[in-house]
PDB file of C-alpha atoms in Angstrom:
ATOM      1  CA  UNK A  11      -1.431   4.334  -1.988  1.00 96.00           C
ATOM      2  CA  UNK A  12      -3.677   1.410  -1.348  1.00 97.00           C
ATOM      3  CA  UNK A  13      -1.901  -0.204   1.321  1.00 98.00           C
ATOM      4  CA  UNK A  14      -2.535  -4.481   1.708  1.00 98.00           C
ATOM      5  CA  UNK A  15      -2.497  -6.378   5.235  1.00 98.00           C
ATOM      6  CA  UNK A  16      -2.622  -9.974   5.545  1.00 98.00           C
ATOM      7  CA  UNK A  17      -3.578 -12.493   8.297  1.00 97.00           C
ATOM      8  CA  UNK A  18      -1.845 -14.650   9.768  1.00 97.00           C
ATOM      9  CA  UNK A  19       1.793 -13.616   8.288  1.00 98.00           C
ATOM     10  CA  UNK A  20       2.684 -17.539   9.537  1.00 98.00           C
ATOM     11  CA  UNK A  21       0.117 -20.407   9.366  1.00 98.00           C
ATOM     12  CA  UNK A  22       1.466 -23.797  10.359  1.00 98.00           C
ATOM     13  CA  UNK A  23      -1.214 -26.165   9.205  1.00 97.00           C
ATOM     14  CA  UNK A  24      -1.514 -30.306   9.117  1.00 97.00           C
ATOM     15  CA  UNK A  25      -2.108 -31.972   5.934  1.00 97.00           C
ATOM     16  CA  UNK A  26      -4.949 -32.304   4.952  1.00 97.00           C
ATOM     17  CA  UNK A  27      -6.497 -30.091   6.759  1.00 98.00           C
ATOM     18  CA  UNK A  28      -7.930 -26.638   5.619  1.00 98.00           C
ATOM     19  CA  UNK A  29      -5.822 -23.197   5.631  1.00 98.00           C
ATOM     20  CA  UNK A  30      -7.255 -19.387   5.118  1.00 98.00           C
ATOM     21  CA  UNK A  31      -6.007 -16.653   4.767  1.00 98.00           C
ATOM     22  CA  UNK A  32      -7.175 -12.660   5.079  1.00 98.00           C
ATOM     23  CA  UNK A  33      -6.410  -9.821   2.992  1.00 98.00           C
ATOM     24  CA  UNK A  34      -7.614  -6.115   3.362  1.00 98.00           C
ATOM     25  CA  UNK A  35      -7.327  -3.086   2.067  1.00 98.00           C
ATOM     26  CA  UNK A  36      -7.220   0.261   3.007  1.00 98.00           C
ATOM     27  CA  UNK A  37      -9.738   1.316   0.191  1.00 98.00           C
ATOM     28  CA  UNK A  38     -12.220  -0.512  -2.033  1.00 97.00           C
ATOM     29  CA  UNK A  39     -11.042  -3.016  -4.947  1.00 97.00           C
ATOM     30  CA  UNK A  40     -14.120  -2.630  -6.252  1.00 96.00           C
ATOM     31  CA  UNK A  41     -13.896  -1.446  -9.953  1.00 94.00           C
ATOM     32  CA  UNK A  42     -17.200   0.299 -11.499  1.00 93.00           C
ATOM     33  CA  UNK A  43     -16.709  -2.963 -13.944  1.00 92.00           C
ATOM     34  CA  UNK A  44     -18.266  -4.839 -10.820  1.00 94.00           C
ATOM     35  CA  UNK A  45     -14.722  -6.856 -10.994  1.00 95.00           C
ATOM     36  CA  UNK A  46     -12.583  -6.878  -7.680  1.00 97.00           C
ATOM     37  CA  UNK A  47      -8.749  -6.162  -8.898  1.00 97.00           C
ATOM     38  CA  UNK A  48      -7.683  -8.932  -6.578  1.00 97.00           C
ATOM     39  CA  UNK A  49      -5.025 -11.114  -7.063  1.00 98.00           C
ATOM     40  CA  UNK A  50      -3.310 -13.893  -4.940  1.00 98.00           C
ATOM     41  CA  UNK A  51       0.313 -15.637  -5.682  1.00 98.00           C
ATOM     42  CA  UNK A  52       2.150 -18.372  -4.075  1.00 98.00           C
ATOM     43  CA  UNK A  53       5.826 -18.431  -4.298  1.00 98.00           C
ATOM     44  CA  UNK A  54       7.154 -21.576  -3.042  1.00 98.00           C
ATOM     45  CA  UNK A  55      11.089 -21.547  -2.074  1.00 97.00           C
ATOM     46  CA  UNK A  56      13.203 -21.159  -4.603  1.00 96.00           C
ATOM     47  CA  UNK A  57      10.905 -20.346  -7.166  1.00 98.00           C
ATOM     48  CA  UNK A  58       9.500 -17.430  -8.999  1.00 98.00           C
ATOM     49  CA  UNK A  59       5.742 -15.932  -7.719  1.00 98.00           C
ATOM     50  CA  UNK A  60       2.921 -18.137  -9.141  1.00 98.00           C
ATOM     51  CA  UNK A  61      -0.467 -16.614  -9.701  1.00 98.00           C
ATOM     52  CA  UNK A  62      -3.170 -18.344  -8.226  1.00 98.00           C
ATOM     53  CA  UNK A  63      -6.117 -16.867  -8.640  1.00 97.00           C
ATOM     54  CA  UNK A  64      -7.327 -13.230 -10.675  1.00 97.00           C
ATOM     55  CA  UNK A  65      -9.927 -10.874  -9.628  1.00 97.00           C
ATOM     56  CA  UNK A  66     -11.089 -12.004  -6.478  1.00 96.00           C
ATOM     57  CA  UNK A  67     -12.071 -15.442  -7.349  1.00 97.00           C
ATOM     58  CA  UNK A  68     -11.167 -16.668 -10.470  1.00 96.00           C
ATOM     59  CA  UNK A  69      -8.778 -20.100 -10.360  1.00 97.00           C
ATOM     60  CA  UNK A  70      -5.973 -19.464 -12.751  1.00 96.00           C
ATOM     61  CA  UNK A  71      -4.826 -22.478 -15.472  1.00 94.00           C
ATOM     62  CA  UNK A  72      -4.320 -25.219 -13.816  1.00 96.00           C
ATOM     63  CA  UNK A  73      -4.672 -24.194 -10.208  1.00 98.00           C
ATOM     64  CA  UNK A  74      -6.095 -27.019  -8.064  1.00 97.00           C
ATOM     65  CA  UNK A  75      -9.854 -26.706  -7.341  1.00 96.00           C
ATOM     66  CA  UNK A  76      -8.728 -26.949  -3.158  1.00 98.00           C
ATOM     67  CA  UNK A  77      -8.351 -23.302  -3.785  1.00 98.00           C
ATOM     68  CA  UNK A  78     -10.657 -20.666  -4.016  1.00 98.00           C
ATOM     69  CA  UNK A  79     -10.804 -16.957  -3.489  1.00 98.00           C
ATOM     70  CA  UNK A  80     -13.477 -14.989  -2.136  1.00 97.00           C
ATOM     71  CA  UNK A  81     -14.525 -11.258  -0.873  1.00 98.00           C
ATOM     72  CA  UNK A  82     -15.677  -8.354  -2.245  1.00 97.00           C
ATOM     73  CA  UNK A  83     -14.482  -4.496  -1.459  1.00 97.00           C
ATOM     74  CA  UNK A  84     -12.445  -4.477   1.424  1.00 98.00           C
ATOM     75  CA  UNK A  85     -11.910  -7.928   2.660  1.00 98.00           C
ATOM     76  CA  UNK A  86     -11.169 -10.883   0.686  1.00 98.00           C
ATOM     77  CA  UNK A  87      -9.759 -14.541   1.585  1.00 98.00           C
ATOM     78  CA  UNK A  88      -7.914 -17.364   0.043  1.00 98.00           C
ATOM     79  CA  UNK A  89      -9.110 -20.891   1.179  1.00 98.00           C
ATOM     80  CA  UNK A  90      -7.512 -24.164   0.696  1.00 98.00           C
ATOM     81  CA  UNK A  91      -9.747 -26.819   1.135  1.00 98.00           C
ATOM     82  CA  UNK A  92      -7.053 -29.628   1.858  1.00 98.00           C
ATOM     83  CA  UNK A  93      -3.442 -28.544   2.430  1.00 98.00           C
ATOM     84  CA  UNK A  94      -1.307 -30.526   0.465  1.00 97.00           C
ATOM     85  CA  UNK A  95       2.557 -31.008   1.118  1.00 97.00           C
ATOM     86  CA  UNK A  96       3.493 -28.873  -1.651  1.00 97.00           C
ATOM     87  CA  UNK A  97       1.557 -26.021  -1.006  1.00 98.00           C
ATOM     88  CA  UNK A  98       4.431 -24.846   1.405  1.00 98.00           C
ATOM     89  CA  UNK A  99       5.650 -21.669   0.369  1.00 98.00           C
ATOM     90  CA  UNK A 100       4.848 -17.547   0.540  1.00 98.00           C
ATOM     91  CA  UNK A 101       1.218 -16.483  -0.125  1.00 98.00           C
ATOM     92  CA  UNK A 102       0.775 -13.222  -1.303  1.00 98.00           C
ATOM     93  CA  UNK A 103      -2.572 -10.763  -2.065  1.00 98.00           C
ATOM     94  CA  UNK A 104      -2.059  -7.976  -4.699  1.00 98.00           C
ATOM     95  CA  UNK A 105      -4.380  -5.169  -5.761  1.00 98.00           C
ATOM     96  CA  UNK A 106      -3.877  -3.970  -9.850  1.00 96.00           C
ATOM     97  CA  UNK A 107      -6.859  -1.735  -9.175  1.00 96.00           C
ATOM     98  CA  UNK A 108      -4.260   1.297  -9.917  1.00 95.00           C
ATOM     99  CA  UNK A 109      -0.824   2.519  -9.686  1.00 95.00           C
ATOM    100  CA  UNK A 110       1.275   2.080  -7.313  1.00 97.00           C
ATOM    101  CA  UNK A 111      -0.069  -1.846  -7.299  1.00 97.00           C
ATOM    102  CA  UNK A 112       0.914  -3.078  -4.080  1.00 98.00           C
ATOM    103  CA  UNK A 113       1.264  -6.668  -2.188  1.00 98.00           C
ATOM    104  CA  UNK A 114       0.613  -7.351   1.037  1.00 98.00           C
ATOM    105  CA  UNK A 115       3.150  -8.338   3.524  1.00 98.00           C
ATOM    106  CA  UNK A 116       2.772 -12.212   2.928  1.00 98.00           C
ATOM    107  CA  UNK A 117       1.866 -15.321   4.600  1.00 98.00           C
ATOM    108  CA  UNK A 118       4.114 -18.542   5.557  1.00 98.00           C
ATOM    109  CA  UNK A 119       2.375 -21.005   5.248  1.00 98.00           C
ATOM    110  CA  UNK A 120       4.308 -24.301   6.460  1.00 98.00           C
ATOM    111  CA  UNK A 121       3.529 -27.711   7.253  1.00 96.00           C
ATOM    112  CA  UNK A 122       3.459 -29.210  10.701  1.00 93.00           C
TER     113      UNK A 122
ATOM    114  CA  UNK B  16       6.268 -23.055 -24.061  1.00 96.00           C
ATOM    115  CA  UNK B  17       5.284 -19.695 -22.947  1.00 96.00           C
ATOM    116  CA  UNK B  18       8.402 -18.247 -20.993  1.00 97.00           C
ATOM    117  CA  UNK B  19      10.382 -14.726 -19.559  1.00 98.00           C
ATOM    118  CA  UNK B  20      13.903 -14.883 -18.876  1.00 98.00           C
ATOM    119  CA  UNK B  21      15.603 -11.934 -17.423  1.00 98.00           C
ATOM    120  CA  UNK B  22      19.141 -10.915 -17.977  1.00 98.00           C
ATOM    121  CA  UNK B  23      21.310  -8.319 -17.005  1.00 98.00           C
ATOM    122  CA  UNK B  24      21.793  -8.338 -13.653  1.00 97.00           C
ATOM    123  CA  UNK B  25      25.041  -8.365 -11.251  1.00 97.00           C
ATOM    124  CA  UNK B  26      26.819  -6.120  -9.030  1.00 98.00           C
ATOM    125  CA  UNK B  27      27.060  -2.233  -9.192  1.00 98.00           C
ATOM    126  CA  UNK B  28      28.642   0.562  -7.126  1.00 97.00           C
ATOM    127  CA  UNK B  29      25.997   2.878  -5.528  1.00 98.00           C
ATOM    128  CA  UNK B  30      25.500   5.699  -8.023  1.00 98.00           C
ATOM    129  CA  UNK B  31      26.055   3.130 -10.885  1.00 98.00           C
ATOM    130  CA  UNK B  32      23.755   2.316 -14.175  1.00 98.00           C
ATOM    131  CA  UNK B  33      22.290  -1.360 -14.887  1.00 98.00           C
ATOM    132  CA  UNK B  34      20.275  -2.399 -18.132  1.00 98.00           C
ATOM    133  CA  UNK B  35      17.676  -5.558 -17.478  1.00 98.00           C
ATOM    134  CA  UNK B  36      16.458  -7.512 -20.225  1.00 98.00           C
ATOM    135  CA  UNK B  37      13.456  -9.719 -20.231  1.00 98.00           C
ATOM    136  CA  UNK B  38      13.298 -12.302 -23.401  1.00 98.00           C
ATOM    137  CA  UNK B  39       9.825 -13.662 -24.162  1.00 98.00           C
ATOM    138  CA  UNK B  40       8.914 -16.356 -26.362  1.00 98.00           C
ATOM    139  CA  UNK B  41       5.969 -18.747 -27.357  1.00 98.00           C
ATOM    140  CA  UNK B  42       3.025 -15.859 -27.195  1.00 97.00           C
ATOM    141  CA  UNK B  43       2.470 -12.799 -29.105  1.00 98.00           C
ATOM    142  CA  UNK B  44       4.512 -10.373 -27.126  1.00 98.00           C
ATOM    143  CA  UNK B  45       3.354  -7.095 -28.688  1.00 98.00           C
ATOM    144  CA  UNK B  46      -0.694  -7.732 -27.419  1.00 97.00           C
ATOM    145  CA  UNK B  47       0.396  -7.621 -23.753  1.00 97.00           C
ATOM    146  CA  UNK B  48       1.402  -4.987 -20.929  1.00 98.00           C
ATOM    147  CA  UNK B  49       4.332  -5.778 -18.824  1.00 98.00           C
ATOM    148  CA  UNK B  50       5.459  -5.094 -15.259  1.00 98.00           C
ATOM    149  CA  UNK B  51       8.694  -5.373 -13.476  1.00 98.00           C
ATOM    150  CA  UNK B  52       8.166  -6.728  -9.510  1.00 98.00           C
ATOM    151  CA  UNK B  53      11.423  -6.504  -7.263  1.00 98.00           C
ATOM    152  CA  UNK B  54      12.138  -8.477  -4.077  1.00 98.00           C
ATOM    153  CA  UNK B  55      14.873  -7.646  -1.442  1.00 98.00           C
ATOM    154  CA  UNK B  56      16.635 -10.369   0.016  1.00 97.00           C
ATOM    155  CA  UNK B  57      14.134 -12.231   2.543  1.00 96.00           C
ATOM    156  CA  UNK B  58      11.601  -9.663   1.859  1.00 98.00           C
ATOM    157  CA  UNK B  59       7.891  -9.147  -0.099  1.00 98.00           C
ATOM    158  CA  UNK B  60       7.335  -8.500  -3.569  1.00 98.00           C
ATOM    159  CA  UNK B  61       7.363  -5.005  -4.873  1.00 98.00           C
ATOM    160  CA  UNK B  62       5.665  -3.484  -7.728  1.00 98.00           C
ATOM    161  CA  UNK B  63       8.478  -1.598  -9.571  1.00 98.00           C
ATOM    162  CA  UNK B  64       7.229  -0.264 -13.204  1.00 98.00           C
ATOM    163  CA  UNK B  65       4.229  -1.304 -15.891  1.00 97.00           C
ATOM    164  CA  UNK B  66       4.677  -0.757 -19.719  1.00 98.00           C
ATOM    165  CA  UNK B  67       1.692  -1.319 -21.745  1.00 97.00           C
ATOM    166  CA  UNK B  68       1.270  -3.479 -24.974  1.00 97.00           C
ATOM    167  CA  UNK B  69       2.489  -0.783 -26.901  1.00 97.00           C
ATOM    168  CA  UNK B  70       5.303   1.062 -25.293  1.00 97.00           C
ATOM    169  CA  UNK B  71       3.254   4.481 -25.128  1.00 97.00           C
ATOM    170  CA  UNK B  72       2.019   4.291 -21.496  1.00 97.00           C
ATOM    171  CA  UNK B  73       4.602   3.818 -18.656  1.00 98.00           C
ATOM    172  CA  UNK B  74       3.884   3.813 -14.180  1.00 98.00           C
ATOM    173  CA  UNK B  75       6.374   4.064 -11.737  1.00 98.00           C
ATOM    174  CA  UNK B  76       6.595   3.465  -7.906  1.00 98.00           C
ATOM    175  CA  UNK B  77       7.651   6.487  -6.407  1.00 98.00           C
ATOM    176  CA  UNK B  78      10.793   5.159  -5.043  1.00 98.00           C
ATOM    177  CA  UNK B  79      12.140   4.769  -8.746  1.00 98.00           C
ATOM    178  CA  UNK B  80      10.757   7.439 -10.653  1.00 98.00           C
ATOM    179  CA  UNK B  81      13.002   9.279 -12.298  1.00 98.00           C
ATOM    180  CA  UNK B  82      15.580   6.943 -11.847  1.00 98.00           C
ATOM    181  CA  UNK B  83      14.220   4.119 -13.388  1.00 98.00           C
ATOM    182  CA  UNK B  84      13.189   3.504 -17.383  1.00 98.00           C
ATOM    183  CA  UNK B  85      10.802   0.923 -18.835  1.00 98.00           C
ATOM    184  CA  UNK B  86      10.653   0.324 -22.318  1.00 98.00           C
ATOM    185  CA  UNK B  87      10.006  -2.457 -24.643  1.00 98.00           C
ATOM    186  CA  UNK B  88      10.531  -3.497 -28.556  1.00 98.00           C
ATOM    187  CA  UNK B  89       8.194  -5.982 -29.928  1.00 98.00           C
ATOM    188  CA  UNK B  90       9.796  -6.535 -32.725  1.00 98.00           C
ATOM    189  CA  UNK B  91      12.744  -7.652 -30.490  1.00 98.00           C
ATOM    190  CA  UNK B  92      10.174  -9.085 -28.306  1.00 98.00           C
ATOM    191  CA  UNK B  93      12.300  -7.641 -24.917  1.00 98.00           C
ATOM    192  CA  UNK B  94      11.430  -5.968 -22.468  1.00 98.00           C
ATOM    193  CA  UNK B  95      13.931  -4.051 -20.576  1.00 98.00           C
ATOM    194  CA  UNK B  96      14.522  -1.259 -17.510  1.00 98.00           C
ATOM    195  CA  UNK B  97      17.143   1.406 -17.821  1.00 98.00           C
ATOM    196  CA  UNK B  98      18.376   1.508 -14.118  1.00 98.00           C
ATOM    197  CA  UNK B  99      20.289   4.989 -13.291  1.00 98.00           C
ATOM    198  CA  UNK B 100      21.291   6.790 -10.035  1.00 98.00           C
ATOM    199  CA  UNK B 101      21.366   3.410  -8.424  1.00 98.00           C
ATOM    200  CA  UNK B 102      20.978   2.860  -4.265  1.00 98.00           C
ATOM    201  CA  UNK B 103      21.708   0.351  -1.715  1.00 97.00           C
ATOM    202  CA  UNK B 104      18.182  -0.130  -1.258  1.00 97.00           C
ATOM    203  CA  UNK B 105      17.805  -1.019  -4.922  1.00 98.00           C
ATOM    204  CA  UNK B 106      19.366  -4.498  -4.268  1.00 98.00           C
ATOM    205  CA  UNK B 107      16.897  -7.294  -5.063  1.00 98.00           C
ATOM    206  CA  UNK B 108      15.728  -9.904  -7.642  1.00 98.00           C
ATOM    207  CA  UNK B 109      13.947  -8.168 -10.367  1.00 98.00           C
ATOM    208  CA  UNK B 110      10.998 -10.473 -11.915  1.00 98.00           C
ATOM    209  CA  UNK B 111       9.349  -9.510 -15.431  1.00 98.00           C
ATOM    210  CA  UNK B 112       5.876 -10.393 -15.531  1.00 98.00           C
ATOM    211  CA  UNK B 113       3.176 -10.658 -18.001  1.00 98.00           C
ATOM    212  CA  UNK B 114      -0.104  -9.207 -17.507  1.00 97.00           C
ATOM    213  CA  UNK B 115      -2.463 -11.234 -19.080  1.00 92.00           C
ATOM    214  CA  UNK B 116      -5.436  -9.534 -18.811  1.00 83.00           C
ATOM    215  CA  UNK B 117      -7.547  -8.505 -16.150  1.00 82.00           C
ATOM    216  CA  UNK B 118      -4.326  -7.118 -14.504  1.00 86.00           C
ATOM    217  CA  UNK B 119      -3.218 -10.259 -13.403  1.00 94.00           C
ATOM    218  CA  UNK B 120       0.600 -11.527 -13.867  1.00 97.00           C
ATOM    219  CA  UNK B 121       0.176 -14.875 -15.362  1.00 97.00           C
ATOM    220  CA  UNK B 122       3.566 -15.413 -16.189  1.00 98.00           C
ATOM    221  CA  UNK B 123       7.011 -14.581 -14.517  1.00 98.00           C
ATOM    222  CA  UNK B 124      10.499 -14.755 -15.187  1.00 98.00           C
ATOM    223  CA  UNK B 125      13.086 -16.613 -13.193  1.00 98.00           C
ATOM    224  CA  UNK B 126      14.587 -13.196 -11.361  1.00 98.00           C
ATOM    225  CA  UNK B 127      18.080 -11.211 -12.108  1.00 98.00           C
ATOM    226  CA  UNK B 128      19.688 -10.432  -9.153  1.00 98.00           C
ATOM    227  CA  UNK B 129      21.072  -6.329  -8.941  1.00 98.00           C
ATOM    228  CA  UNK B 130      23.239  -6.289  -6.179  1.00 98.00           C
ATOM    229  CA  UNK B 131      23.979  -2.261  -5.019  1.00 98.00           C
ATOM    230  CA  UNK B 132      27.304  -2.163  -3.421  1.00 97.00           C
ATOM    231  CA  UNK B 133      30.864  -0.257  -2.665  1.00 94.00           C
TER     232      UNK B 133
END
């Protein structure tokens, strides 16, 4: 099994100011289709998982442009340009490359 | 409005059987692949089971194979997992979720909560 480990798991951060977070696997993401099966999610409290962005780097519908994914492989990283008040919540990395999927541990990020 | 909503859920002895259902409406339900992601209380997300469009592929994690049956009917446009054999460990929200393409989940349900207990 591909096994996912994030960094920091908590990641106090003052608004407006910028966050990141790591992900990396234990083995390559890479498909042979050049695409990175890559995903990150934010569940905020209370609510159900939200995806954020697809394959690496793509911004889902209506995500904010403050975030943006990026990495290739191994090592990949979620950026938010200006943390915003209700960006609080649980931010998670997921490989789809195969079965078993998995998700890394996740990341708290809270306000200060 | 494009939307999942899970049913089925509640509390079962250890050993016990539990049916989830996941309703979707406002997209063409037979054109995707589905997933069902689990969540113990305060804990991650877990990948539980994937269906494609069709209903002739089906994946498992390990910790629910052969317990645990996904199946869907798109002319009923459900989803659902057949839950047997169940264990305290099995207790968490279970979340349908859409892949739409490129693997991604693009849309989730609200959760059903199974509850494993004596």
């Amino acid at each position: 099994d591909i096994v996912m480990t994030q960094s920091p798991l908590s990641l106090p951060v003052t608004p407006g100011e910028p966050a990141s977070i790591s992900c990396r696997s234990s083995q390559s993401l890479l498909h042979n289709n050049e695409y990175n099966y890559l995903d990150w999610y934010l569940q905020k409290p209370g609510q159900s998982p939200q995806l954020l962005i697809c394959l690496g780097s793509n911004r889902a519908s209506g995500v904010p442009d403050r975030f943006s994914g990026s990495g290739s492989g191994t090592d990949f990283t979620l950026k938010i340009s200006r943390v915003e008040a209700e960006d609080v919540g649980v931010y998670y990395c997921m490989h789809s490359l195969q079965t078993p999927i998995t998700f890394g541990q996740g990341t708290r990020l809270e306000i200060k | 409005e494009v939307q999942l909503v899970e049913s089925g859920g509640g509390l079962v002895q250890p050993g016990g059987s539990l049916r989830l259902s996941c309703a979707a409406s406002g997209f063409t339900f037979r054109n995707y692949a589905m997933h069902w992601v689990r969540q113990g209380p305060g804990k991650g997300l877990v990948w539980v089971s994937y269906i494609d469009s069709e209903g002739i592929t089906t994946r498992y994690a390990d910790s629910v194979k052969g317990r645990f049956t996904i199946s869907r009917d798109n002319a009923k446009n459900t989803l659902y997992v057949q839950m047997n054999s169940l264990r305290d460990e099995d207790t968490a929200v279970y979340y349908c979720a859409r892949d739409g393409g490129a693997r991604a989940y693009d849309i989730w349900g609200q959760g059903t909560m199974v509850i494993v207990s004596s």
